[in-house]
CSV table of C-alpha atoms in Angstrom, one decimal:
chain,number,residue,atom,x,y,z
B,115,MET,CA,0.0,-0.1,-0.1
B,116,LYS,CA,1.2,3.4,-1.0
B,117,ALA,CA,-0.3,5.2,2.2
B,118,SER,CA,-0.6,8.3,0.1
B,119,PHE,CA,-3.3,10.8,-0.7
B,120,PRO,CA,-4.3,12.5,-4.0
B,121,ASP,CA,-3.9,16.1,-4.6
B,122,ASP,CA,-7.5,16.9,-4.1
B,123,PHE,CA,-7.8,15.1,-0.9
B,124,LEU,CA,-8.9,17.6,2.0
B,125,PHE,CA,-7.0,17.9,5.1
B,126,GLY,CA,-8.6,19.7,7.9
B,127,CYS,CA,-9.1,20.1,11.6
B,128,ALA,CA,-12.4,20.5,13.5
B,129,THR,CA,-13.7,22.4,16.7
B,130,ALA,CA,-17.2,23.3,18.0
B,131,SER,CA,-18.1,26.7,19.1
B,132,TYR,CA,-19.1,26.1,22.8
B,133,GLN,CA,-15.9,24.0,23.3
B,134,VAL,CA,-13.5,26.7,22.0
B,135,GLU,CA,-15.0,30.1,21.6
B,136,GLY,CA,-15.4,31.2,25.3
B,137,ALA,CA,-16.9,34.9,25.5
B,138,VAL,CA,-20.1,33.3,26.6
B,139,CYS,CA,-21.2,36.8,27.7
B,140,LYS,CA,-19.6,38.8,25.2
B,141,GLY,CA,-21.0,40.2,21.8
B,142,GLY,CA,-24.6,40.0,22.6
B,143,ARG,CA,-24.6,36.0,22.8
B,144,GLY,CA,-27.6,34.5,24.9
B,145,LEU,CA,-27.3,31.7,27.2
B,146,SER,CA,-27.1,28.0,25.9
B,147,ILE,CA,-28.3,25.0,27.7
B,148,TRP,CA,-24.5,24.2,28.3
B,149,ASP,CA,-24.1,27.4,30.2
B,150,THR,CA,-27.1,26.5,32.4
B,151,PHE,CA,-25.8,22.8,32.7
B,152,CYS,CA,-22.4,23.9,33.8
B,153,ALA,CA,-23.9,26.3,36.4
B,154,GLU,CA,-25.3,23.2,38.0
B,155,PRO,CA,-22.8,21.9,40.8
B,156,GLY,CA,-21.7,18.4,40.0
B,157,ARG,CA,-22.8,18.3,36.4
B,158,VAL,CA,-19.2,18.8,35.1
B,159,LEU,CA,-16.0,17.4,36.3
B,160,ASN,CA,-14.5,19.8,38.8
B,161,ASP,CA,-17.4,22.2,38.1
B,162,ASP,CA,-15.5,23.4,35.2
B,163,ASN,CA,-17.1,25.7,32.6
B,164,ALA,CA,-16.5,27.0,29.0
B,165,ASP,CA,-16.8,30.7,30.0
B,166,VAL,CA,-13.2,31.2,28.4
B,167,SER,CA,-12.0,27.6,27.4
B,168,ALA,CA,-9.6,28.3,24.4
B,169,ASP,CA,-11.0,31.7,23.9
B,170,GLN,CA,-11.1,31.6,20.1
B,171,TYR,CA,-13.7,34.3,19.9
B,172,HIS,CA,-10.9,36.8,20.7
B,173,ARG,CA,-7.9,34.7,19.4
B,174,TYR,CA,-9.2,33.4,16.1
B,175,GLN,CA,-6.6,35.4,14.3
B,176,GLU,CA,-3.9,33.5,16.0
B,177,ASP,CA,-5.7,30.1,15.5
B,178,VAL,CA,-6.0,30.9,11.8
B,179,GLU,CA,-2.1,31.4,11.7
B,180,LEU,CA,-1.8,28.1,13.3
B,181,MET,CA,-4.0,26.4,10.6
B,182,ASP,CA,-1.9,28.2,8.0
B,183,TRP,CA,1.4,26.7,9.6
B,184,LEU,CA,-0.3,23.2,9.5
B,185,GLY,CA,-1.3,23.6,5.9
B,186,LEU,CA,-4.8,22.9,6.4
B,187,GLY,CA,-7.1,23.0,3.4
B,188,ALA,CA,-10.1,23.3,5.5
B,189,TYR,CA,-11.3,24.3,9.0
B,190,ARG,CA,-14.7,22.7,10.3
B,191,PHE,CA,-16.3,25.0,12.9
B,192,SER,CA,-19.8,25.4,14.3
B,193,VAL,CA,-21.7,28.3,14.8
B,194,SER,CA,-23.3,29.3,18.2
B,195,TRP,CA,-26.9,29.6,17.7
B,196,SER,CA,-27.3,31.7,20.7
B,197,ARG,CA,-24.6,34.1,19.4
B,198,ILE,CA,-26.8,34.5,16.2
B,199,LEU,CA,-30.1,34.4,17.8
B,200,PRO,CA,-29.9,35.2,21.5
B,201,GLU,CA,-33.6,34.4,21.9
B,202,GLY,CA,-33.5,31.3,19.7
B,203,ARG,CA,-35.5,33.1,17.1
B,204,GLY,CA,-36.6,36.6,16.0
B,205,THR,CA,-33.8,39.3,15.8
B,206,VAL,CA,-30.5,38.6,14.6
B,207,ASN,CA,-27.5,39.7,16.7
B,208,SER,CA,-25.2,41.7,14.4
B,209,GLU,CA,-22.4,41.3,16.6
B,210,GLY,CA,-22.6,37.7,16.3
B,211,VAL,CA,-22.7,37.7,12.7
B,212,ASP,CA,-19.7,40.0,12.5
B,213,TYR,CA,-17.8,37.5,14.6
B,214,TYR,CA,-18.2,34.7,12.0
B,215,ASP,CA,-17.6,37.0,9.2
B,216,ARG,CA,-14.2,38.0,10.5
B,217,LEU,CA,-13.4,34.4,11.1
B,218,ILE,CA,-14.7,33.3,7.6
B,219,ASP,CA,-12.7,36.2,5.9
B,220,ALA,CA,-9.5,35.3,8.0
B,221,LEU,CA,-9.7,31.7,6.7
B,222,LEU,CA,-10.3,32.7,3.3
B,223,GLU,CA,-7.4,35.0,3.3
B,224,LYS,CA,-5.1,31.9,4.1
B,225,ASP,CA,-6.8,29.8,1.4
B,226,ILE,CA,-8.5,27.7,4.2
B,227,GLU,CA,-12.0,26.5,3.2
B,228,PRO,CA,-14.7,27.2,5.9
B,229,TRP,CA,-16.9,24.1,6.6
B,230,MET,CA,-19.8,25.3,8.7
B,231,THR,CA,-21.7,23.3,11.2
B,232,LEU,CA,-25.2,24.7,12.1
B,233,PHE,CA,-25.5,22.8,15.4
B,234,HIS,CA,-23.0,21.2,17.7
B,235,TRP,CA,-25.3,20.9,20.9
B,236,ASP,CA,-25.3,24.4,22.2
B,237,LEU,CA,-29.3,25.0,22.1
B,238,PRO,CA,-30.5,28.4,23.2
B,239,GLN,CA,-31.6,28.1,26.6
B,240,VAL,CA,-34.8,30.1,26.1
B,241,LEU,CA,-36.0,27.3,23.6
B,242,GLN,CA,-35.4,24.8,26.3
B,243,ALA,CA,-37.3,26.6,28.9
B,244,GLU,CA,-40.2,27.6,26.6
B,245,TYR,CA,-41.1,24.2,25.1
B,246,GLY,CA,-38.6,21.6,26.1
B,247,GLY,CA,-36.2,22.0,23.3
B,248,TRP,CA,-35.9,18.7,21.0
B,249,LEU,CA,-39.0,17.4,22.8
B,250,SER,CA,-41.2,19.6,20.9
B,251,PRO,CA,-42.0,19.9,17.2
B,252,LYS,CA,-41.6,23.5,17.3
B,253,ILE,CA,-38.1,23.0,17.3
B,254,THR,CA,-38.2,21.9,13.8
B,255,ASP,CA,-39.2,25.3,12.4
B,256,ASP,CA,-37.1,27.3,14.7
B,257,PHE,CA,-34.0,25.3,13.5
B,258,ALA,CA,-35.0,25.6,9.8
B,259,ALA,CA,-35.4,29.3,10.3
B,260,TYR,CA,-31.9,29.5,11.9
B,261,ALA,CA,-30.5,27.5,8.9
B,262,GLY,CA,-32.0,29.9,6.4
B,263,ILE,CA,-30.4,32.9,8.4
B,264,LEU,CA,-27.0,31.2,8.3
B,265,ALA,CA,-27.2,30.6,4.6
B,266,ASP,CA,-28.4,34.2,3.9
B,267,LYS,CA,-25.5,35.7,5.9
B,268,PHE,CA,-22.7,33.4,5.1
B,269,SER,CA,-23.3,31.4,1.9
B,270,ASP,CA,-21.8,34.0,-0.4
B,271,ARG,CA,-18.4,32.6,1.1
B,272,VAL,CA,-19.2,29.3,2.8
B,273,LYS,CA,-19.8,26.5,0.2
B,274,ASN,CA,-20.2,23.5,2.6
B,275,PHE,CA,-22.6,23.0,5.5
B,276,PHE,CA,-23.1,20.5,8.1
B,277,THR,CA,-26.7,20.5,9.5
B,278,ILE,CA,-26.1,18.8,12.8
B,279,ASN,CA,-23.4,17.1,14.6
B,280,GLU,CA,-24.0,13.9,16.5
B,281,PHE,CA,-27.7,13.2,17.2
B,282,SER,CA,-27.2,10.6,19.8
B,283,CYS,CA,-25.2,12.9,22.0
B,284,PHE,CA,-27.5,15.9,22.4
B,285,ILE,CA,-30.6,13.6,22.2
B,286,ASP,CA,-29.9,10.3,23.9
B,287,LYS,CA,-27.3,11.7,26.4
B,288,GLY,CA,-29.2,15.1,26.8
B,289,TYR,CA,-32.7,13.4,27.5
B,290,SER,CA,-31.7,10.0,29.0
B,291,MET,CA,-29.1,10.6,31.4
B,292,GLY,CA,-26.1,8.2,31.5
B,293,ASP,CA,-23.5,7.6,34.2
B,294,GLU,CA,-21.8,10.5,36.0
B,295,PHE,CA,-20.0,12.8,33.7
B,296,ASP,CA,-21.6,11.0,30.7
B,297,ALA,CA,-24.9,13.1,30.9
B,298,PHE,CA,-25.1,16.1,28.5
B,299,ALA,CA,-27.2,19.2,28.8
B,300,PRO,CA,-30.0,19.6,29.5
B,301,GLY,CA,-29.5,16.6,31.7
B,302,LEU,CA,-33.1,15.4,31.7
B,303,GLN,CA,-34.5,11.8,32.1
B,304,VAL,CA,-37.5,11.5,30.0
B,305,SER,CA,-39.7,8.3,29.0
B,306,LYS,CA,-38.3,6.0,26.1
B,307,LYS,CA,-41.3,7.3,24.1
B,308,GLU,CA,-40.5,10.9,24.6
B,309,LEU,CA,-36.9,10.1,23.7
B,310,CYS,CA,-37.8,8.3,20.5
B,311,GLN,CA,-40.2,11.3,19.6
B,312,ALA,CA,-37.1,13.6,20.1
B,313,ARG,CA,-35.0,11.5,18.0
B,314,HIS,CA,-37.5,12.0,15.4
B,315,TYR,CA,-38.0,15.7,15.8
B,316,ALA,CA,-34.2,16.1,15.5
B,317,LEU,CA,-34.1,14.2,12.0
B,318,LEU,CA,-37.0,16.3,11.0
B,319,ALA,CA,-35.3,19.5,11.9
B,320,HIS,CA,-32.3,18.2,9.7
B,321,GLY,CA,-34.3,17.7,6.8
B,322,LYS,CA,-36.1,21.2,7.0
B,323,ALA,CA,-32.6,22.8,7.6
B,324,VAL,CA,-31.3,21.2,4.4
B,325,GLN,CA,-34.5,22.7,2.5
B,326,ALA,CA,-33.9,26.2,4.1
B,327,LEU,CA,-30.2,26.1,3.3
B,328,ARG,CA,-30.8,25.3,-0.3
B,329,ALA,CA,-33.8,27.8,-0.5
B,330,CYS,CA,-31.8,30.7,1.0
B,331,ALA,CA,-28.2,30.0,-0.5
B,332,LYS,CA,-26.7,32.8,-2.4
B,333,GLN,CA,-24.6,30.5,-4.5
B,334,PRO,CA,-24.5,26.7,-5.2
B,335,ILE,CA,-23.7,24.9,-1.8
B,336,LYS,CA,-23.0,21.4,-0.6
B,337,ILE,CA,-24.9,20.1,2.4
B,338,GLY,CA,-24.2,17.1,4.7
B,339,ILE,CA,-24.3,15.8,8.2
B,340,ALA,CA,-21.7,14.9,10.8
B,341,GLU,CA,-23.1,11.9,12.4
B,342,ASN,CA,-21.3,9.4,14.8
B,343,PRO,CA,-23.0,6.1,13.7
B,344,GLU,CA,-22.0,2.8,15.3
B,345,ILE,CA,-19.2,1.6,13.0
B,346,HIS,CA,-19.2,-2.2,13.0
B,347,VAL,CA,-16.0,-3.7,11.4
B,348,PRO,CA,-15.4,-7.5,10.7
B,349,VAL,CA,-13.4,-9.3,13.4
B,350,ILE,CA,-11.7,-11.0,10.6
B,351,GLU,CA,-11.6,-10.0,6.9
B,352,LYS,CA,-13.5,-12.8,5.6
B,353,GLU,CA,-16.7,-12.9,3.5
B,354,ASP,CA,-19.3,-13.8,6.2
B,355,ASP,CA,-17.8,-11.4,8.9
B,356,ILE,CA,-17.8,-8.7,6.3
B,357,LEU,CA,-21.5,-9.1,5.4
B,358,ALA,CA,-22.3,-9.4,8.9
B,359,ALA,CA,-20.6,-6.2,9.9
B,360,ARG,CA,-22.3,-4.3,7.1
B,361,LYS,CA,-25.6,-5.6,8.2
B,362,ALA,CA,-24.9,-4.5,11.7
B,363,PHE,CA,-23.9,-1.2,10.5
B,364,ARG,CA,-27.2,-0.4,8.8
B,365,GLU,CA,-29.4,-1.9,11.5
B,366,SER,CA,-27.7,-0.5,14.5
B,367,ASN,CA,-28.1,3.0,13.0
B,368,ALA,CA,-31.8,2.7,12.0
B,369,HIS,CA,-32.9,5.4,14.5
B,370,TYR,CA,-30.6,8.2,12.8
B,371,LEU,CA,-28.4,7.5,9.9
B,372,THR,CA,-30.3,4.7,8.1
B,373,ALA,CA,-33.6,6.7,8.5
B,374,ILE,CA,-31.7,9.6,6.6
B,375,MET,CA,-30.4,7.5,4.0
B,376,GLU,CA,-33.3,5.4,3.2
B,377,GLY,CA,-36.2,7.8,4.2
B,378,ARG,CA,-37.9,5.2,6.6
B,379,TYR,CA,-37.4,3.4,9.7
B,380,LEU,CA,-36.5,0.0,9.5
B,381,ASP,CA,-39.4,-2.4,10.3
B,382,GLN,CA,-37.3,-4.2,13.1
B,383,TYR,CA,-36.4,-0.9,14.7
B,384,LEU,CA,-40.3,0.0,14.9
B,385,GLU,CA,-41.1,-3.6,16.1
B,386,ASP,CA,-38.4,-3.3,18.8
B,387,LEU,CA,-39.8,0.0,20.1
B,388,GLY,CA,-43.2,-1.5,20.5
B,389,GLU,CA,-45.4,1.0,22.4
B,390,ASP,CA,-42.7,3.7,22.2
B,391,ILE,CA,-42.7,4.2,18.5
B,392,PRO,CA,-42.7,8.0,17.6
B,393,GLU,CA,-45.4,9.6,15.6
B,394,PHE,CA,-44.4,10.4,12.1
B,395,SER,CA,-45.9,10.7,8.6
B,396,GLU,CA,-44.6,9.7,5.2
B,397,ALA,CA,-44.3,13.6,4.3
B,398,GLU,CA,-42.0,13.9,7.3
B,399,MET,CA,-39.8,10.8,6.3
B,400,SER,CA,-39.6,12.4,2.7
B,401,THR,CA,-38.2,15.7,4.3
B,402,ILE,CA,-35.9,13.8,6.6
B,403,SER,CA,-34.4,12.1,3.6
B,404,GLU,CA,-33.6,15.2,1.6
B,405,PRO,CA,-30.8,14.3,-0.7
B,406,LEU,CA,-27.3,15.1,0.6
B,407,ASP,CA,-24.2,16.1,-1.2
B,408,PHE,CA,-21.9,14.4,1.1
B,409,LEU,CA,-21.9,12.2,4.2
B,410,GLY,CA,-19.7,13.0,7.2
B,411,SER,CA,-18.9,10.6,10.1
B,412,ASN,CA,-17.1,11.3,13.4
B,413,MET,CA,-15.4,8.1,14.3
B,414,TYR,CA,-13.4,6.9,17.3
B,415,SER,CA,-13.8,3.2,18.3
B,416,PRO,CA,-15.5,0.5,16.2
B,417,LYS,CA,-17.9,-2.4,17.0
B,418,LEU,CA,-16.0,-5.7,16.5
B,419,THR,CA,-18.5,-7.9,14.6
B,420,ARG,CA,-18.8,-11.3,13.2
B,421,ALA,CA,-21.2,-13.6,11.6
B,422,ALA,CA,-23.4,-15.6,14.2
B,423,ASP,CA,-25.9,-18.2,14.0
B,424,ASN,CA,-28.7,-16.1,15.7
B,425,GLU,CA,-31.7,-14.3,14.7
B,426,CYS,CA,-30.0,-11.2,13.2
B,427,GLY,CA,-27.0,-13.0,11.9
B,428,TYR,CA,-24.3,-11.2,13.5
B,429,GLU,CA,-22.8,-10.5,16.9
B,430,SER,CA,-20.4,-7.8,18.4
B,431,ILE,CA,-17.6,-9.3,20.6
B,432,PRO,CA,-16.2,-7.4,23.6
B,433,TYR,CA,-12.9,-5.9,23.9
B,434,SER,CA,-10.6,-7.9,26.0
B,435,LYS,CA,-9.4,-6.1,29.2
B,436,SER,CA,-6.0,-5.7,27.7
B,437,HIS,CA,-7.1,-4.2,24.5
B,438,PRO,CA,-5.4,-0.9,24.1
B,439,ASN,CA,-7.3,2.3,24.6
B,440,MET,CA,-6.6,6.0,25.0
B,441,VAL,CA,-7.3,8.2,28.0
B,442,MET,CA,-11.1,8.1,27.4
B,443,TRP,CA,-12.2,4.5,28.7
B,444,TRP,CA,-14.5,4.1,25.8
B,445,LEU,CA,-11.8,5.0,23.0
B,446,ARG,CA,-10.4,1.6,22.2
B,447,LEU,CA,-7.9,1.5,19.4
B,448,GLY,CA,-9.5,0.2,16.3
B,449,PRO,CA,-8.2,2.0,13.2
B,450,GLN,CA,-9.7,-0.2,10.7
B,451,LEU,CA,-12.9,1.9,11.0
B,452,THR,CA,-11.5,4.6,8.8
B,453,TYR,CA,-11.6,1.9,6.0
B,454,TRP,CA,-14.9,0.2,6.6
B,455,ALA,CA,-17.0,3.3,7.1
B,456,PRO,CA,-16.6,4.7,3.7
B,457,ARG,CA,-16.7,1.3,2.1
B,458,PHE,CA,-20.0,0.3,3.8
B,459,VAL,CA,-21.7,3.7,3.0
B,460,LYS,CA,-20.8,3.3,-0.7
B,461,GLU,CA,-22.1,-0.3,-0.7
B,462,LEU,CA,-25.2,0.3,1.2
B,463,TRP,CA,-26.3,3.8,0.0
B,464,ASP,CA,-24.0,4.5,-3.0
B,465,VAL,CA,-22.6,7.5,-1.3
B,466,ASP,CA,-20.1,9.5,-3.7
B,467,ALA,CA,-18.5,11.9,-1.2
B,468,PHE,CA,-17.5,10.8,2.4
B,469,TYR,CA,-15.6,12.8,5.0
B,470,ILE,CA,-14.2,11.8,8.4
B,471,THR,CA,-15.5,14.8,10.3
B,472,GLU,CA,-13.9,13.8,13.5
B,473,ASN,CA,-11.1,11.6,14.3
B,474,GLY,CA,-8.6,11.9,17.4
B,475,CYS,CA,-8.0,11.1,20.9
B,476,ALA,CA,-7.6,12.4,24.3
B,477,ALA,CA,-4.1,11.9,25.8
B,478,ASP,CA,-2.2,12.6,28.9
B,479,ASP,CA,-0.4,15.8,27.7
B,480,HIS,CA,2.2,17.9,29.6
B,481,LEU,CA,4.7,20.3,28.8
B,482,ASP,CA,8.1,19.0,29.3
B,483,ARG,CA,11.1,20.9,30.4
B,484,ASN,CA,11.9,22.0,26.9
B,485,GLY,CA,8.4,23.4,26.5
B,486,GLU,CA,7.4,20.4,24.0
B,487,VAL,CA,4.3,18.1,24.3
B,488,LEU,CA,5.6,14.6,23.0
B,489,ASP,CA,2.1,13.1,22.6
B,490,THR,CA,3.7,9.8,21.0
B,491,ASP,CA,0.3,8.1,21.9
B,492,ARG,CA,-1.8,10.3,19.9
B,493,LEU,CA,0.8,10.3,17.1
B,494,MET,CA,0.3,6.6,17.1
B,495,TYR,CA,-3.4,6.6,17.2
B,496,LEU,CA,-3.6,9.1,14.3
B,497,ARG,CA,-0.9,7.3,12.1
B,498,GLN,CA,-2.9,4.0,12.3
B,499,HIS,CA,-6.1,5.7,11.4
B,500,PHE,CA,-4.6,7.6,8.4
B,501,LEU,CA,-3.0,4.3,7.3
B,502,SER,CA,-6.4,2.8,7.2
B,503,ALA,CA,-7.9,5.8,5.4
B,504,ALA,CA,-5.4,5.7,2.8
B,505,ARG,CA,-6.2,2.1,2.1
B,506,ALA,CA,-9.8,3.1,1.5
B,507,VAL,CA,-8.6,5.9,-1.0
B,508,GLU,CA,-6.2,3.5,-2.7
B,509,GLU,CA,-9.2,1.0,-3.2
B,510,GLY,CA,-11.4,3.8,-4.7
B,511,TRP,CA,-14.1,4.0,-1.8
B,512,PRO,CA,-15.5,7.6,-1.6
B,513,LEU,CA,-13.3,9.0,1.1
B,514,LYS,CA,-12.7,12.7,0.1
B,515,GLY,CA,-11.3,14.4,3.2
B,516,TYR,CA,-10.2,14.0,6.8
B,517,PHE,CA,-10.8,16.5,9.8
B,518,VAL,CA,-8.8,15.7,12.7
B,519,TRP,CA,-10.3,16.4,16.2
B,520,SER,CA,-9.2,18.7,17.4
B,521,LEU,CA,-7.2,21.6,16.6
B,522,LEU,CA,-6.9,22.9,20.0
B,523,ASP,CA,-7.4,21.6,23.5
B,524,ASN,CA,-10.8,22.6,24.7
B,525,PHE,CA,-13.8,22.1,27.0
B,526,GLU,CA,-14.6,18.4,26.8
B,527,TRP,CA,-18.3,18.6,27.9
B,528,ALA,CA,-19.0,16.9,31.1
B,529,HIS,CA,-15.2,16.1,31.6
B,530,GLY,CA,-14.8,19.9,31.6
B,531,LEU,CA,-11.1,20.9,31.0
B,532,SER,CA,-9.5,17.6,32.2
B,533,ARG,CA,-9.5,15.9,28.7
B,534,ARG,CA,-7.1,17.1,26.1
B,535,PHE,CA,-8.1,16.2,22.6
B,536,GLY,CA,-6.2,19.0,20.7
B,537,ILE,CA,-3.1,18.6,18.6
B,538,THR,CA,-2.3,22.1,19.9
B,539,TYR,CA,-1.6,22.3,23.5
B,540,VAL,CA,-3.7,25.2,25.2
B,541,ASN,CA,-2.4,26.6,28.6
B,542,PHE,CA,-5.9,27.4,30.1
B,543,LYS,CA,-4.4,30.0,32.3
B,544,THR,CA,-2.4,32.0,29.9
B,545,LEU,CA,-4.1,30.8,26.6
B,546,GLU,CA,-0.7,30.3,25.1
B,547,ARG,CA,-0.7,27.8,22.1
B,548,THR,CA,1.9,25.0,21.6
B,549,PRO,CA,1.8,22.8,18.7
B,550,LYS,CA,2.3,19.2,19.9
B,551,LEU,CA,4.3,16.4,18.4
B,552,SER,CA,1.1,15.2,16.7
B,553,ALA,CA,0.6,18.6,15.1
B,554,LYS,CA,4.2,18.6,13.6
B,555,TRP,CA,3.5,15.0,12.3
B,556,TYR,CA,0.1,16.1,10.7
B,557,ARG,CA,1.7,19.0,9.2
B,558,GLU,CA,4.3,16.7,7.4
B,559,VAL,CA,1.4,14.4,6.4
B,560,ILE,CA,-0.2,17.3,4.7
B,561,ARG,CA,3.0,18.7,3.1
B,562,THR,CA,3.9,15.2,1.6
B,563,ARG,CA,0.4,13.9,1.1
B,564,ARG,CA,1.5,10.6,2.5
B,565,VAL,CA,1.5,8.8,5.8
B,566,CYS,CA,4.9,9.4,7.5
């Protein structure tokens, strides 16, 4: 295998507004549900918050210079809904628009493509308080209106949009609380039926947003999602395990990705829900399955799957206790997923353009006495995933780009500032940025267009 990438392969990095911007009370921004969540003692590890975090709101120029040094072709960032619409709807906050104008223009000056995500979990608090956020059908129209505003304000320069990032995190973890420090804002525990209905409203909001983006765009744009599906990979690369993993990939994502790609809920999914089936119509399913220009997937750890003599024809096996993992307990090393995901979406749904919208890991990073962060563990993790991605490209599967998560150390949701995912070290006291060894490695990958 050559382990190289063509000239048109897109190398990027990704961040999310709430995790890096800071300035939560600046520029006319309204409160989000994460501001409220962080203010409740015990919700976030060490009671951390993102009031400052990496402070990209004030230091975006420095970060764009960093991206230029890396040689990035694209920067995937999300917009704070509360910074554009402090009340969730209605009057547009001009200061918020101005900030994203400045960021976009700074990127374009360095020939870095802005890839905009409309929603990365920071729902305006007023909408949560007024009607329960994603528990209400009202959210679908409010989100569509917000999408139309972003298209109107930014599509003259932004050509690529993601509607929603990771349905399961803000729905399943937000409205069905998990373990300590695994629950997400707004931190509610609803019934299974309400949860399934919220899933449906999130899908419908996505579909309406696709329509609004296209209706309000000032030039031809491309639209996709950044989902985090369960990615099943064959335990052994033999035909029956491959077929089993592909079947599991489709069926285990029936509630989000498969519904979008096929315009229906799988019969088995609805049967398994029983009395908890959400209310929906054929017209709504048609909206949910609005055609996309590309598919994006955040990917970290796969499900190891093999053929089995059972009703579904497959089973996922557990990781052994000694299987290598990164700092996050759930982040098991399984780099083959960057090969199988683009292959399976092509085989299942004939996707022509697929992007790895997040891939990276937390590590135990520290500045050494020489002022370096020698994150050999993260470098190992990224190198193995890039090798697998290069295989997908070489074999002709539709992988078109790779966004490393993340450009910067930032606020890691319920884990606060305790987990560092960045390829750039951020001193959260001084806000000084220091590229880690992994950043220097990624710079060389981009420069040579091969895994080195």
